[in-house]
Amino acid sequence: MQAAEFEAGRLLSVWHPDHGFVDKAGYRSPSWSKGPLQAFLPEGYPTSVTDDYARFQLWDSIQAICSYVRGILSSQAMLTGIGVGQQAATPLSAVFQFFLRDLSGMLGGVTFAFLQGSKLDVYAKQWRLFADCLNSAGLILELASPIFPSLFLLLACLGSVARAITGVAAGATRAALTLHFAKHDNAADIAAKEGTQETATTLVGMLLGMAFTHMFNGLPWLIWVSFLSLTVLHVYANLRAVRALTLTSLNPSRLQLLVDTFYQQGVMLTPVQAAEQEPLAPPPLQRLLDRRAEQPAIVIMGASLRGLVSSHRCTMSQLCNHNADQPYLLAPTQESVHVVLAKSSQPADVLEAFVHARVTSLIGHTMPSPSSAQECPSELRAKQWMQMHWQRLLQQIQAAGWETSRVTLAQSDITAEWGERLSTHDE
């Protein structure tokens, strides 16, 4: 008789009467082999997490160590700027400066969370990279603060604001990434092991940071060379970590990339392929770059029907007549395509609305803008394209491994109803 043992569906070992339990590679598995790793890896690893987990954690640990080393170097500079070791410095003055620095950081973090909090999980990659780059900028300001005594407090406060924003963005995006990594509803276990990994990297970073400060004490130019070298490694590791992520959820930047590639080349990108090409700039910066590069009009999901009509961008009859049979309304302009979503719209409708709007933008980019309230040729061509290709595009998106049941495309909660939809609406 034989027996076998599995973990999360993966064969671990086979039992033989003569040899006992033997792992599938043919070697007896020591009982202690997983002990130390269990403190750092989720239960059931690697089958309990996504395939990109190990690559991301490796590069994330490297960038974290760089951050902790640089944090100690900047802390030493801050203490020097405060006046530690100088007879003229007073404890009250030091406490007051630390108070102002911490207060500015708190206010900056709260303001950033208010302005961008709802978008952090939608653009997890972009805000994650932004947070780490901003952290580098904050550390540089703090390291440079003793060089400019008259600007010390200003630089210290700006550095504190940068690091506070980093904390908000990194924390929010980490929650979104934890949910992505969890394959077996084990987000809590992954978050706990992330904490132990962070503790280990913090310890390594602190030890290296203390070694750096001891070796380079009194040699500011060596401190700056080391700091800038670590900053380059920090940014590189962050780029590799973010590129390693193969998210399967559809946000505006990923879906736009899929639509553009399918429209222009007739092929559908997989999550792995899209991860290598997805823009990594945060949305405000990406919109600015697109405008300067004269890219096709941007898609604005969840536009206000009242706002469009009140601003005279289009008339009510123009909107409803051109889109009466759809669960969304399109209002193209030269710079953007506004999408008004129906209150009864489902995720599939939101997905179709974005694709329709992006195709309208791509076609309109090569055609003149409309000069009257009549439907312009780009809208007619976009409708024809959707009728011919939408179902095939949707099938290829699903076949490539993208999630279509949960999309994060709407930029606001504003919806509307019109025509016969309104007359049959209960409320």
Short mmCIF file of C-alpha atoms in Angstrom, two decimals:
data_model
loop_
_atom_site.label_atom_id
_atom_site.label_comp_id
_atom_site.label_asym_id
_atom_site.label_seq_id
_atom_site.Cartn_x
_atom_site.Cartn_y
_atom_site.Cartn_z
CA MET A 1 0.00 0.00 0.00
CA GLN A 2 1.15 3.55 -0.77
CA ALA A 3 0.05 6.98 0.39
CA ALA A 4 0.77 10.51 -0.74
CA GLU A 5 0.68 13.91 0.92
CA PHE A 6 -0.29 17.16 -0.77
CA GLU A 7 -0.08 20.83 0.17
CA ALA A 8 -2.50 23.23 -1.54
CA GLY A 9 -2.93 20.64 -4.30
CA ARG A 10 0.83 20.20 -4.83
CA LEU A 11 2.42 16.77 -4.30
CA LEU A 12 4.89 16.90 -1.44
CA SER A 13 5.82 13.31 -0.66
CA VAL A 14 4.95 9.68 -1.21
CA TRP A 15 4.92 7.02 1.55
CA HIS A 16 6.48 3.62 0.94
CA PRO A 17 6.42 0.76 3.46
CA ASP A 18 10.21 0.34 3.22
CA HIS A 19 11.34 3.97 3.07
CA GLY A 20 8.67 5.97 4.86
CA PHE A 21 7.80 9.38 3.45
CA VAL A 22 9.98 10.39 0.50
CA ASP A 23 9.50 13.70 -1.27
CA LYS A 24 8.76 13.76 -4.97
CA ALA A 25 12.40 14.57 -5.85
CA GLY A 26 13.50 11.33 -4.23
CA TYR A 27 15.03 12.77 -1.06
CA ARG A 28 13.69 12.40 2.41
CA SER A 29 12.27 15.70 3.65
CA PRO A 30 13.75 16.72 7.00
CA SER A 31 11.14 17.88 9.46
CA TRP A 32 13.07 21.03 10.28
CA SER A 33 13.64 22.23 6.68
CA LYS A 34 10.63 24.53 6.56
CA GLY A 35 10.95 25.82 10.10
CA PRO A 36 12.96 29.03 9.58
CA LEU A 37 11.19 29.88 6.32
CA GLN A 38 7.73 29.59 7.84
CA ALA A 39 8.36 32.88 9.65
CA PHE A 40 8.86 34.70 6.34
CA LEU A 41 6.85 32.87 3.68
CA PRO A 42 3.05 32.43 3.51
CA GLU A 43 1.64 29.04 4.42
CA GLY A 44 1.59 26.79 1.38
CA TYR A 45 4.17 28.82 -0.56
CA PRO A 46 4.58 28.84 -3.55
CA THR A 47 1.15 27.51 -4.53
CA SER A 48 -0.71 29.81 -2.13
CA VAL A 49 0.52 33.00 -3.84
CA THR A 50 0.69 34.31 -7.39
CA ASP A 51 3.70 33.62 -9.60
CA ASP A 52 5.01 37.18 -9.33
CA TYR A 53 5.19 37.14 -5.52
CA ALA A 54 8.83 35.96 -5.16
CA ARG A 55 10.21 38.34 -7.79
CA PHE A 56 8.40 41.32 -6.32
CA GLN A 57 9.43 40.53 -2.75
CA LEU A 58 13.08 40.11 -3.75
CA TRP A 59 13.33 43.52 -5.39
CA ASP A 60 11.12 45.09 -2.74
CA SER A 61 13.47 43.85 -0.02
CA ILE A 62 16.48 45.30 -1.85
CA GLN A 63 14.86 48.72 -2.16
CA ALA A 64 13.77 48.60 1.49
CA ILE A 65 17.32 47.93 2.68
CA CYS A 66 18.54 50.87 0.59
CA SER A 67 15.87 53.07 2.17
CA TYR A 68 16.79 52.12 5.73
CA VAL A 69 20.51 52.72 5.16
CA ARG A 70 19.81 56.12 3.64
CA GLY A 71 17.34 56.85 6.43
CA ILE A 72 20.09 56.49 9.03
CA LEU A 73 22.42 58.72 7.02
CA SER A 74 19.74 61.40 6.71
CA SER A 75 18.87 61.08 10.42
CA GLN A 76 22.50 61.77 11.28
CA ALA A 77 22.39 64.86 9.07
CA MET A 78 19.16 66.02 10.70
CA LEU A 79 20.67 65.74 14.18
CA THR A 80 23.65 67.72 13.01
CA GLY A 81 21.38 70.42 11.64
CA ILE A 82 19.36 70.54 14.86
CA GLY A 83 22.60 71.26 16.72
CA VAL A 84 23.40 68.03 18.53
CA GLY A 85 26.90 68.35 19.92
CA GLN A 86 26.92 72.16 19.82
CA GLN A 87 26.91 74.23 23.00
CA ALA A 88 24.65 76.90 21.51
CA ALA A 89 21.85 74.41 20.80
CA THR A 90 19.07 74.10 23.37
CA PRO A 91 16.67 71.21 23.93
CA LEU A 92 13.68 73.56 23.54
CA SER A 93 14.89 74.71 20.12
CA ALA A 94 15.41 71.12 18.97
CA VAL A 95 11.98 70.03 20.19
CA PHE A 96 10.30 72.99 18.48
CA GLN A 97 11.97 72.23 15.15
CA PHE A 98 11.03 68.55 15.36
CA PHE A 99 7.47 69.60 16.19
CA LEU A 100 7.20 71.77 13.09
CA ARG A 101 8.77 69.07 10.94
CA ASP A 102 6.37 66.38 12.19
CA LEU A 103 3.35 68.70 11.96
CA SER A 104 4.07 69.57 8.33
CA GLY A 105 4.44 65.87 7.53
CA MET A 106 1.10 65.02 9.13
CA LEU A 107 -0.70 67.79 7.26
CA GLY A 108 0.92 66.72 3.99
CA GLY A 109 -0.11 63.09 4.48
CA VAL A 110 -3.71 64.01 5.31
CA THR A 111 -3.96 66.33 2.30
CA PHE A 112 -2.59 63.70 -0.06
CA ALA A 113 -4.98 61.04 1.27
CA PHE A 114 -7.89 63.45 0.75
CA LEU A 115 -6.90 64.26 -2.83
CA GLN A 116 -5.82 60.83 -4.10
CA GLY A 117 -6.99 58.27 -1.54
CA SER A 118 -9.71 56.71 -3.72
CA LYS A 119 -7.32 56.25 -6.66
CA LEU A 120 -4.42 54.56 -4.86
CA ASP A 121 -5.68 51.00 -5.22
CA VAL A 122 -6.77 51.55 -8.83
CA TYR A 123 -3.25 52.65 -9.82
CA ALA A 124 -1.33 50.55 -7.31
CA LYS A 125 1.77 50.18 -9.49
CA GLN A 126 2.01 53.85 -10.40
CA TRP A 127 1.48 55.23 -6.89
CA ARG A 128 3.79 52.61 -5.41
CA LEU A 129 6.65 53.74 -7.64
CA PHE A 130 5.75 57.39 -7.06
CA ALA A 131 5.83 56.86 -3.30
CA ASP A 132 9.31 55.34 -3.35
CA CYS A 133 10.70 58.03 -5.65
CA LEU A 134 9.18 60.72 -3.44
CA ASN A 135 10.75 59.00 -0.42
CA SER A 136 14.14 59.36 -2.11
CA ALA A 137 13.47 63.06 -2.69
CA GLY A 138 12.54 63.53 0.97
CA LEU A 139 15.68 61.79 2.18
CA ILE A 140 17.83 63.95 -0.11
CA LEU A 141 16.24 67.10 1.32
CA GLU A 142 16.91 65.92 4.86
CA LEU A 143 20.51 64.99 4.06
CA ALA A 144 21.08 68.41 2.47
CA SER A 145 19.42 70.40 5.26
CA PRO A 146 22.60 70.93 7.39
CA ILE A 147 24.42 72.35 4.34
CA PHE A 148 22.01 75.30 4.25
CA PRO A 149 21.54 76.43 7.87
CA SER A 150 19.22 79.29 6.94
CA LEU A 151 16.95 76.86 5.04
CA PHE A 152 17.28 73.98 7.49
CA LEU A 153 13.73 74.10 8.85
CA LEU A 154 12.17 74.53 5.38
CA LEU A 155 14.11 71.58 3.93
CA ALA A 156 13.35 69.45 6.98
CA CYS A 157 9.62 70.20 6.67
CA LEU A 158 9.58 69.47 2.92
CA GLY A 159 11.41 66.20 3.55
CA SER A 160 8.89 65.29 6.22
CA VAL A 161 5.98 66.03 3.85
CA ALA A 162 7.54 63.84 1.17
CA ARG A 163 8.04 60.94 3.56
CA ALA A 164 4.52 61.29 4.98
CA ILE A 165 3.02 61.10 1.49
CA THR A 166 5.22 58.08 0.89
CA GLY A 167 3.77 56.39 3.96
CA VAL A 168 0.18 56.99 2.85
CA ALA A 169 0.74 55.82 -0.73
CA ALA A 170 2.89 52.83 0.21
CA GLY A 171 0.43 51.62 2.84
CA ALA A 172 -2.59 51.89 0.57
CA THR A 173 -0.93 50.23 -2.41
CA ARG A 174 0.49 47.47 -0.20
CA ALA A 175 -3.06 46.53 0.80
CA ALA A 176 -4.08 46.29 -2.86
CA LEU A 177 -1.02 44.18 -3.72
CA THR A 178 -1.63 41.86 -0.78
CA LEU A 179 -5.08 41.06 -2.16
CA HIS A 180 -3.51 40.44 -5.56
CA PHE A 181 -0.96 37.96 -4.17
CA ALA A 182 -3.56 35.99 -2.18
CA LYS A 183 -4.74 32.97 -4.18
CA HIS A 184 -6.49 31.07 -1.38
CA ASP A 185 -8.09 33.89 0.64
CA ASN A 186 -4.87 34.12 2.66
CA ALA A 187 -4.40 37.89 2.58
CA ALA A 188 -4.00 38.05 6.37
CA ASP A 189 -1.20 35.46 6.33
CA ILE A 190 0.57 37.28 3.48
CA ALA A 191 0.29 40.59 5.35
CA ALA A 192 1.69 38.99 8.51
CA LYS A 193 4.64 37.49 6.64
CA GLU A 194 5.20 40.84 4.96
CA GLY A 195 5.62 42.26 8.45
CA THR A 196 8.27 39.69 9.37
CA GLN A 197 10.10 40.28 6.09
CA GLU A 198 10.06 44.00 6.76
CA THR A 199 11.44 43.43 10.24
CA ALA A 200 14.34 41.42 8.80
CA THR A 201 15.11 44.02 6.12
CA THR A 202 14.89 46.78 8.72
CA LEU A 203 17.44 45.00 10.89
CA VAL A 204 19.81 44.50 7.95
CA GLY A 205 19.35 48.12 6.87
CA MET A 206 19.99 49.46 10.35
CA LEU A 207 23.18 47.43 10.74
CA LEU A 208 24.46 48.56 7.35
CA GLY A 209 23.46 52.15 8.10
CA MET A 210 25.37 52.15 11.39
CA ALA A 211 28.39 50.68 9.63
CA PHE A 212 28.23 53.41 6.99
CA THR A 213 27.98 56.22 9.55
CA HIS A 214 30.91 54.77 11.50
CA MET A 215 33.15 54.35 8.46
CA PHE A 216 32.29 57.70 6.86
CA ASN A 217 32.12 59.83 9.99
CA GLY A 218 33.69 63.20 9.21
CA LEU A 219 33.78 62.48 5.47
CA PRO A 220 30.65 64.15 4.06
CA TRP A 221 31.66 63.60 0.44
CA LEU A 222 31.80 59.83 1.01
CA ILE A 223 28.40 59.97 2.68
CA TRP A 224 26.97 61.72 -0.38
CA VAL A 225 28.60 59.26 -2.79
CA SER A 226 27.21 56.33 -0.82
CA PHE A 227 23.81 57.96 -0.48
CA LEU A 228 23.47 58.73 -4.21
CA SER A 229 24.71 55.25 -5.16
CA LEU A 230 22.11 53.68 -2.90
CA THR A 231 19.48 55.99 -4.37
CA VAL A 232 20.25 54.76 -7.88
CA LEU A 233 20.00 51.16 -6.68
CA HIS A 234 16.78 52.02 -4.82
CA VAL A 235 15.10 53.44 -7.93
CA TYR A 236 16.29 50.53 -10.09
CA ALA A 237 15.02 47.96 -7.59
CA ASN A 238 11.66 49.71 -7.46
CA LEU A 239 11.35 49.68 -11.24
CA ARG A 240 12.15 45.97 -11.32
CA ALA A 241 9.69 45.27 -8.50
CA VAL A 242 6.85 47.13 -10.18
CA ARG A 243 7.58 45.57 -13.57
CA ALA A 244 7.55 42.13 -11.93
CA LEU A 245 3.92 42.61 -10.91
CA THR A 246 1.50 40.92 -13.31
CA LEU A 247 -1.83 42.32 -12.19
CA THR A 248 -4.85 40.81 -13.93
CA SER A 249 -7.37 43.46 -12.92
CA LEU A 250 -8.32 46.07 -15.51
CA ASN A 251 -7.70 49.70 -14.65
CA PRO A 252 -7.73 52.59 -17.16
CA SER A 253 -4.02 52.45 -18.01
CA ARG A 254 -3.94 48.68 -18.59
CA LEU A 255 -7.20 48.56 -20.54
CA GLN A 256 -6.10 51.52 -22.65
CA LEU A 257 -2.89 49.64 -23.49
CA LEU A 258 -4.89 46.53 -24.46
CA VAL A 259 -7.31 48.49 -26.66
CA ASP A 260 -4.55 50.47 -28.37
CA THR A 261 -2.57 47.31 -29.16
CA PHE A 262 -5.63 45.42 -30.40
CA TYR A 263 -6.84 48.36 -32.51
CA GLN A 264 -3.45 49.01 -34.10
CA GLN A 265 -1.98 45.50 -34.34
CA GLY A 266 -4.91 43.13 -33.92
CA VAL A 267 -3.27 41.23 -31.03
CA MET A 268 -4.20 40.87 -27.36
CA LEU A 269 -1.55 41.31 -24.68
CA THR A 270 -1.36 38.90 -21.76
CA PRO A 271 -0.89 40.24 -18.19
CA VAL A 272 2.82 39.36 -18.38
CA GLN A 273 3.26 41.23 -21.66
CA ALA A 274 1.26 44.21 -20.45
CA ALA A 275 3.34 44.43 -17.28
CA GLU A 276 6.41 45.23 -19.40
CA GLN A 277 4.66 48.01 -21.33
CA GLU A 278 2.26 49.60 -18.85
CA PRO A 279 2.95 53.31 -18.17
CA LEU A 280 4.29 53.78 -14.65
CA ALA A 281 3.74 57.52 -14.18
CA PRO A 282 0.95 58.44 -11.72
CA PRO A 283 -2.27 59.60 -13.44
CA PRO A 284 -1.80 63.40 -13.07
CA LEU A 285 1.72 63.23 -14.50
CA GLN A 286 0.68 60.78 -17.24
CA ARG A 287 -2.11 63.10 -18.40
CA LEU A 288 0.37 65.96 -18.59
CA LEU A 289 2.81 63.86 -20.60
CA ASP A 290 0.04 62.73 -22.98
CA ARG A 291 -1.02 66.31 -23.65
CA ARG A 292 2.53 67.44 -24.36
CA ALA A 293 3.07 64.48 -26.69
CA GLU A 294 -0.23 65.19 -28.51
CA GLN A 295 -1.64 61.78 -27.68
CA PRO A 296 -5.27 60.82 -28.44
CA ALA A 297 -7.95 62.36 -26.24
CA ILE A 298 -8.11 60.92 -22.71
CA VAL A 299 -11.14 58.95 -21.53
CA ILE A 300 -13.01 60.39 -18.53
CA MET A 301 -15.30 57.75 -17.01
CA GLY A 302 -18.22 58.68 -14.75
CA ALA A 303 -18.72 62.17 -16.16
CA SER A 304 -21.61 64.31 -14.92
CA LEU A 305 -24.50 64.61 -17.37
CA ARG A 306 -25.50 67.92 -15.82
CA GLY A 307 -21.95 69.19 -16.06
CA LEU A 308 -21.64 68.32 -19.75
CA VAL A 309 -24.90 70.02 -20.67
CA SER A 310 -24.32 73.05 -18.42
CA SER A 311 -20.85 73.65 -19.89
CA HIS A 312 -22.35 73.63 -23.42
CA ARG A 313 -20.03 70.85 -24.53
CA CYS A 314 -23.04 69.07 -26.00
CA THR A 315 -26.85 69.16 -25.96
CA MET A 316 -29.12 66.68 -24.26
CA SER A 317 -30.70 65.63 -27.54
CA GLN A 318 -27.28 65.13 -29.12
CA LEU A 319 -26.17 62.87 -26.28
CA CYS A 320 -29.33 60.78 -26.01
CA ASN A 321 -30.04 60.46 -29.75
CA HIS A 322 -26.55 59.20 -30.56
CA ASN A 323 -26.40 56.69 -27.67
CA ALA A 324 -30.04 55.85 -26.93
CA ASP A 325 -29.57 52.08 -27.23
CA GLN A 326 -26.53 51.87 -24.93
CA PRO A 327 -26.12 51.86 -21.12
CA TYR A 328 -23.74 54.81 -21.42
CA LEU A 329 -23.43 58.17 -23.17
CA LEU A 330 -20.36 59.42 -25.03
CA ALA A 331 -19.43 63.09 -25.38
CA PRO A 332 -16.20 63.41 -27.40
CA THR A 333 -14.25 66.67 -27.45
CA GLN A 334 -10.85 67.54 -28.85
CA GLU A 335 -9.03 66.86 -25.57
CA SER A 336 -11.18 64.17 -23.92
CA VAL A 337 -14.01 61.69 -24.34
CA HIS A 338 -16.50 61.99 -21.50
CA VAL A 339 -18.50 58.88 -20.57
CA VAL A 340 -21.77 59.12 -18.64
CA LEU A 341 -22.65 55.76 -17.10
CA ALA A 342 -26.20 54.54 -16.56
CA LYS A 343 -27.18 53.79 -12.99
CA SER A 344 -28.14 50.26 -14.03
CA SER A 345 -24.85 49.61 -15.84
CA GLN A 346 -23.00 46.40 -15.00
CA PRO A 347 -19.22 45.75 -15.04
CA ALA A 348 -19.49 44.48 -18.61
CA ASP A 349 -21.23 47.72 -19.62
CA VAL A 350 -18.52 49.82 -17.98
CA LEU A 351 -15.88 47.79 -19.81
CA GLU A 352 -17.66 48.26 -23.13
CA ALA A 353 -18.10 51.98 -22.47
CA PHE A 354 -14.37 52.47 -21.90
CA VAL A 355 -13.44 50.50 -25.01
CA HIS A 356 -15.95 52.45 -27.11
CA ALA A 357 -14.64 55.75 -25.76
CA ARG A 358 -11.00 54.81 -26.38
CA VAL A 359 -11.73 53.68 -29.95
CA THR A 360 -13.56 56.97 -30.53
CA SER A 361 -10.48 58.78 -29.22
CA LEU A 362 -8.11 56.81 -31.46
CA ILE A 363 -10.21 57.42 -34.57
CA GLY A 364 -10.81 61.08 -33.72
CA HIS A 365 -7.07 61.64 -33.25
CA THR A 366 -6.61 61.32 -37.02
CA MET A 367 -9.82 63.15 -38.03
CA PRO A 368 -10.98 66.78 -37.65
CA SER A 369 -13.19 67.64 -34.70
CA PRO A 370 -16.95 68.12 -35.34
CA SER A 371 -18.12 71.62 -36.18
CA SER A 372 -21.80 71.11 -35.41
CA ALA A 373 -24.18 69.11 -33.28
CA GLN A 374 -24.36 66.40 -35.94
CA GLU A 375 -22.66 63.14 -35.20
CA CYS A 376 -19.11 63.35 -36.49
CA PRO A 377 -17.49 60.69 -38.73
CA SER A 378 -15.24 59.47 -35.92
CA GLU A 379 -18.28 58.55 -33.79
CA LEU A 380 -19.89 56.71 -36.70
CA ARG A 381 -16.70 54.81 -37.43
CA ALA A 382 -16.28 53.98 -33.75
CA LYS A 383 -19.82 52.56 -33.62
CA GLN A 384 -19.14 50.44 -36.68
CA TRP A 385 -15.86 49.22 -35.20
CA MET A 386 -17.58 48.22 -31.96
CA GLN A 387 -20.30 46.32 -33.81
CA MET A 388 -17.67 44.38 -35.74
CA HIS A 389 -15.00 43.78 -33.10
CA TRP A 390 -16.40 44.20 -29.57
CA GLN A 391 -17.42 40.59 -28.93
CA ARG A 392 -14.15 39.24 -30.33
CA LEU A 393 -12.18 41.73 -28.26
CA LEU A 394 -14.03 40.73 -25.10
CA GLN A 395 -13.42 37.04 -25.76
CA GLN A 396 -9.70 37.64 -26.31
CA ILE A 397 -9.44 39.71 -23.12
CA GLN A 398 -10.95 36.86 -21.12
CA ALA A 399 -8.87 34.21 -22.90
CA ALA A 400 -5.66 36.12 -22.17
CA GLY A 401 -6.33 35.82 -18.42
CA TRP A 402 -7.74 39.25 -17.58
CA GLU A 403 -10.49 39.65 -14.97
CA THR A 404 -13.64 41.15 -16.48
CA SER A 405 -16.04 40.54 -13.60
CA ARG A 406 -14.51 43.32 -11.49
CA VAL A 407 -13.26 46.43 -13.26
CA THR A 408 -12.01 49.66 -11.70
CA LEU A 409 -12.54 52.12 -14.53
CA ALA A 410 -15.06 54.69 -13.26
CA GLN A 411 -13.41 57.83 -11.88
CA SER A 412 -16.48 58.93 -9.90
CA ASP A 413 -19.74 57.53 -8.51
CA ILE A 414 -21.94 59.81 -10.65
CA THR A 415 -24.44 57.97 -12.87
CA ALA A 416 -27.57 58.95 -14.79
CA GLU A 417 -30.67 57.58 -16.48
CA TRP A 418 -32.30 58.88 -19.64
CA GLY A 419 -35.12 58.22 -22.11
CA GLU A 420 -36.95 54.95 -21.64
CA ARG A 421 -34.48 53.95 -18.94
CA LEU A 422 -35.74 56.76 -16.74
CA SER A 423 -39.39 55.90 -17.29
CA THR A 424 -38.83 52.31 -16.19
CA HIS A 425 -36.64 53.28 -13.22
CA ASP A 426 -38.15 52.62 -9.82
CA GLU A 427 -36.73 55.65 -8.07
#
